[in-house]
Amino acid sequence: MRRAQIVGTGSAVPGKVLTNFQLEKIVDTSDEWIRVRTGIRRRHIAEEGTTSATLAADAARKAMDDAGITPQEVDLILVATVTPDMAFPSTACLVQEMIGAINASAMDMSVGCSGFIYGLATADSFIFSSKYENILVIGVEILSRITDWTDRNTCVLFGDGAGAVVVRANNNGNKGIISTYTKSDGSLGKLLMLPGGGSKHPTSYQTVAQKMHYIKMQGHDLFKPAILSMVEATSYILEKSGLTSRDIDLLIPHQANIRIVEAVAKKLRVPMEKVYVNLDEYGNTSAASIPIALDEARRKGLIKTGDLVMMVAFGAGLTWGSVLVRF
Ligand code: COA
């Protein structure tokens, strides 16, 4: 059976770190509150001059090196981001130029924190239909540029980074994506949005004065939907594939909040030893969180040949989804 196999991973995270203690000096918060309520200790912040496209290109080059392919072999570049360099051209097209993928088509996907999962699901379909052979799927965010650094409800949560994978057609064997699941509920979109700068509220002095160019989030109301939707997405795939949560070798959930991650693992009966967590170091990097975690887990030797890895995310839209992969 033709499958979409993940044959290379890479990530790029800015060197500059912002600790909880540094945040104590910016807003009325404490290291203890942030750690206990979220599990986050530090986050990485892009330096001036770094953009989503430059971070994405760095991650993409590493993934291509890992996969042993040249940029010319890439057929499609999918970039999941809510922090594109600009409205257009797409960040994917900017990345195409930076890495020299002259034979590729390229497009962005705006799916919030579920973007990388939607990207993998899209790549899977393009490969299954024999349209493409090699696809770069990238999740990248520079959330620090859309964060209101006076709002303690949000500014402690987010960070910057990029992760990329090369997905290649595998015509023999059972390695690759086994199943994908994606779902949305636009009726809850108002819980997490960036209202300014689009056709509804074009940028003006007023939108800037009202801080409409920053993330607006009702975090408390997102907490339960985040848990329920990630459990639903994981359970759906397991059932469809005739598997149980005991078959999962590694669960890589979106890294938003350790309490959400632990609740999802508990409901699925997956022990925390099988759950990859790095949000203490990076915070919530939205579409980049899963590909960064996947790359780290592979480099640490936590994913062996034959392992079943479940990735699951939840985010703005609202959107959620999961991907099950045999490595
Ligand atoms: N430091 C100190 N106090 C803070 C704070 C901060 N950084 N942020 C909020 N608080 C305060 C609130 O003002 C509130 O005070 P009050 O009780 O006097 O009104 C109190 O802490 C509790 O706020 P609440 O929002 O109920 O906290 P919470 O336990 O729900 O945790 C989140 C807040 C945002 C960490 C949590 O709800 C969360 O992670 N939600 C999901 C968000 C998410 O995943 N978003 C992205 C989707 S991909």
Coordinates of N, CA and C in Angstrom, one line a residue, residues 144-239:
S144 N 5.7 35.9 19.5 CA 6.1 37.0 20.3 C 5.7 38.4 19.6
R145 N 5.5 38.3 18.3 CA 5.2 39.5 17.6 C 3.7 39.8 17.6
I146 N 2.9 38.9 18.0 CA 1.4 39.2 18.1 C 0.9 39.0 19.5
T147 N 1.9 39.1 20.4 CA 1.6 39.0 21.9 C 1.5 40.3 22.5
D148 N 0.5 40.6 23.3 CA 0.4 41.8 24.1 C 1.2 41.6 25.4
W149 N 2.4 42.3 25.4 CA 3.3 42.1 26.5 C 2.9 42.8 27.8
T150 N 1.6 43.4 27.7 CA 1.1 43.9 29.0 C -0.1 43.0 29.5
D151 N -0.4 42.0 28.8 CA -1.5 41.1 29.2 C -1.0 39.8 29.8
R152 N -1.1 39.7 31.1 CA -0.5 38.6 31.8 C -1.3 37.3 31.5
N153 N -2.5 37.4 31.0 CA -3.3 36.2 30.7 C -2.8 35.5 29.5
T154 N -2.1 36.2 28.6 CA -1.6 35.5 27.4 C 0.0 35.5 27.3
C155 N 0.6 36.6 27.8 CA 2.0 36.8 27.4 C 2.9 35.7 28.1
V156 N 2.4 35.1 29.1 CA 3.3 34.0 29.8 C 3.2 32.7 29.0
L157 N 2.3 32.6 28.1 CA 2.0 31.3 27.5 C 2.8 30.9 26.2
F158 N 3.2 31.9 25.4 CA 3.6 31.6 24.1 C 5.1 31.8 23.8
G159 N 5.6 31.1 22.7 CA 7.0 31.2 22.4 C 7.1 31.1 20.9
D160 N 8.4 31.1 20.4 CA 8.7 31.1 19.0 C 9.4 29.9 18.6
G161 N 9.3 29.4 17.3 CA 10.1 28.3 16.9 C 9.5 27.7 15.6
A162 N 10.3 26.8 15.0 CA 9.8 26.1 13.8 C 10.2 24.6 13.8
G163 N 9.4 23.8 13.2 CA 9.7 22.4 13.0 C 9.3 22.0 11.6
A164 N 10.0 21.1 11.0 CA 9.7 20.6 9.6 C 9.9 19.1 9.5
V165 N 9.1 18.6 8.6 CA 9.3 17.2 8.2 C 9.3 17.0 6.7
V166 N 10.0 16.0 6.2 CA 9.9 15.6 4.8 C 9.0 14.4 4.8
V167 N 7.9 14.5 4.0 CA 7.0 13.3 3.9 C 7.2 12.8 2.5
R168 N 7.5 11.5 2.4 CA 7.8 10.9 1.1 C 6.9 9.7 0.8
A169 N 6.6 9.5 -0.5 CA 5.8 8.3 -0.8 C 6.6 7.0 -0.6
N170 N 6.0 6.1 0.1 CA 6.6 4.8 0.3 C 5.6 3.8 -0.3
N171 N 6.1 3.1 -1.4 CA 5.1 2.2 -2.1 C 5.2 0.8 -1.6
N172 N 6.1 0.5 -0.7 CA 6.2 -0.8 -0.1 C 6.3 -0.7 1.4
G173 N 5.8 -1.7 2.1 CA 6.0 -1.8 3.5 C 4.9 -1.0 4.3
N174 N 5.0 -1.1 5.6 CA 4.0 -0.5 6.4 C 4.4 0.8 7.1
K175 N 5.6 1.3 6.8 CA 6.0 2.5 7.5 C 5.2 3.7 6.9
G176 N 4.8 4.6 7.8 CA 4.2 5.9 7.3 C 2.9 6.2 8.0
I177 N 2.2 7.2 7.5 CA 1.0 7.6 8.1 C -0.1 6.5 8.0
I178 N -0.7 6.1 9.1 CA -1.7 5.1 9.1 C -3.1 5.7 9.0
S179 N -3.3 6.8 9.7 CA -4.6 7.4 9.7 C -4.5 8.9 10.1
T180 N -5.4 9.7 9.6 CA -5.5 11.1 10.1 C -6.9 11.5 10.4
Y181 N -7.1 12.5 11.2 CA -8.4 13.0 11.6 C -8.3 14.5 11.8
T182 N -9.3 15.2 11.1 CA -9.3 16.6 11.3 C -10.7 17.1 11.6
K183 N -10.9 18.1 12.4 CA -12.3 18.6 12.7 C -12.2 20.0 13.1
S184 N -13.3 20.8 12.9 CA -13.4 22.2 13.2 C -14.7 22.5 13.8
D185 N -14.8 23.6 14.6 CA -16.0 24.1 15.1 C -15.9 25.7 15.1
G186 N -16.3 26.3 14.0 CA -16.2 27.7 13.9 C -17.1 28.5 14.9
S187 N -18.0 27.9 15.4 CA -18.9 28.6 16.4 C -18.2 29.0 17.6
L188 N -17.0 28.4 17.9 CA -16.3 28.7 19.1 C -15.0 29.6 18.8
G189 N -15.0 30.0 17.5 CA -13.8 30.8 17.1 C -13.5 32.0 17.9
K190 N -14.5 32.6 18.5 CA -14.3 33.9 19.3 C -13.5 33.7 20.5
L191 N -13.3 32.4 20.9 CA -12.5 32.2 22.2 C -11.0 32.4 22.0
L192 N -10.6 32.4 20.7 CA -9.1 32.6 20.5 C -9.0 33.3 19.1
M193 N -8.6 34.5 19.1 CA -8.5 35.2 17.8 C -7.5 36.4 17.8
L194 N -7.2 36.8 16.6 CA -6.5 38.1 16.4 C -7.3 38.9 15.5
P195 N -8.1 39.8 16.1 CA -9.2 40.5 15.3 C -8.8 41.5 14.3
G196 N -7.6 42.1 14.5 CA -7.3 43.3 13.7 C -6.5 42.9 12.4
G197 N -6.5 43.9 11.5 CA -5.6 43.7 10.3 C -6.1 43.0 9.1
G198 N -7.3 42.4 9.3 CA -7.9 41.7 8.1 C -9.0 42.6 7.5
S199 N -9.9 42.0 6.6 CA -10.9 42.8 5.9 C -12.0 43.2 6.8
K200 N -12.2 42.6 8.0 CA -13.2 43.0 8.9 C -12.8 44.3 9.7
H201 N -11.5 44.3 10.1 CA -11.0 45.4 10.9 C -9.7 45.8 10.3
P202 N -9.6 46.5 9.1 CA -8.4 46.8 8.5 C -7.5 47.7 9.5
T203 N -6.2 47.5 9.4 CA -5.4 48.2 10.3 C -5.6 49.7 10.2
S204 N -5.8 50.4 11.4 CA -6.0 51.8 11.5 C -5.4 52.3 12.8
Y205 N -5.4 53.6 13.0 CA -4.9 54.1 14.3 C -5.8 53.5 15.4
Q206 N -7.1 53.4 15.1 CA -8.1 52.9 16.1 C -7.8 51.4 16.4
T207 N -7.6 50.6 15.4 CA -7.4 49.1 15.7 C -6.1 48.9 16.5
V208 N -5.1 49.8 16.2 CA -3.8 49.7 16.9 C -4.0 50.1 18.4
A209 N -4.7 51.3 18.5 CA -5.0 51.8 19.9 C -5.8 50.8 20.7
Q210 N -6.6 50.0 20.1 CA -7.5 49.0 20.8 C -6.7 47.7 20.9
K211 N -5.5 47.7 20.5 CA -4.6 46.5 20.5 C -5.3 45.3 19.8
M212 N -5.9 45.5 18.7 CA -6.6 44.4 18.0 C -5.6 43.6 17.2
H213 N -4.3 44.0 17.2 CA -3.3 43.3 16.4 C -2.6 42.3 17.3
Y214 N -3.2 42.0 18.5 CA -2.6 41.0 19.4 C -3.6 39.9 19.7
I215 N -3.1 38.8 20.2 CA -3.9 37.6 20.5 C -4.9 38.0 21.6
K216 N -6.2 37.6 21.3 CA -7.2 37.7 22.4 C -7.7 36.3 22.7
M217 N -7.6 35.9 23.9 CA -7.9 34.5 24.3 C -8.7 34.5 25.6
Q218 N -9.7 33.6 25.5 CA -10.5 33.3 26.8 C -10.0 31.9 27.2
G219 N -8.8 31.9 27.8 CA -8.1 30.7 28.1 C -8.9 29.7 29.0
H220 N -9.6 30.2 30.0 CA -10.3 29.3 30.9 C -11.4 28.6 30.1
D221 N -12.1 29.2 29.1 CA -13.1 28.6 28.4 C -12.6 27.6 27.3
L222 N -11.3 27.7 27.0 CA -10.7 26.8 26.1 C -10.2 25.5 26.7
F223 N -10.1 25.5 28.0 CA -9.4 24.4 28.8 C -10.1 23.1 28.5
K224 N -11.4 23.0 28.8 CA -12.2 21.8 28.6 C -12.2 21.3 27.1
P225 N -12.7 22.2 26.2 CA -12.7 21.8 24.8 C -11.3 21.3 24.3
A226 N -10.2 21.8 24.8 CA -8.9 21.3 24.4 C -8.8 19.9 24.8
I227 N -9.1 19.6 26.0 CA -9.0 18.2 26.5 C -9.9 17.2 25.7
L228 N -11.2 17.6 25.7 CA -12.2 16.7 25.1 C -11.9 16.5 23.6
S229 N -11.5 17.5 22.9 CA -11.3 17.4 21.4 C -10.0 16.5 21.2
M230 N -9.0 16.7 22.0 CA -7.8 15.9 21.7 C -8.0 14.4 22.1
V231 N -8.8 14.2 23.1 CA -9.2 12.8 23.4 C -10.0 12.2 22.3
E232 N -11.0 13.0 21.8 CA -11.9 12.5 20.7 C -11.0 12.2 19.5
A233 N -10.1 13.1 19.1 CA -9.3 12.8 17.9 C -8.4 11.6 18.0
T234 N -7.9 11.4 19.2 CA -7.0 10.2 19.4 C -7.8 8.9 19.4
S235 N -8.9 9.0 20.1 CA -9.8 7.8 20.2 C -10.3 7.4 18.9
Y236 N -10.7 8.4 18.1 CA -11.3 8.1 16.7 C -10.3 7.3 15.9
I237 N -9.1 7.8 15.9 CA -8.1 7.1 15.0 C -7.8 5.7 15.5
L238 N -7.7 5.6 16.9 CA -7.3 4.2 17.4 C -8.4 3.2 17.1
E239 N -9.7 3.7 17.2 CA -10.8 2.8 17.0 C -10.8 2.4 15.5

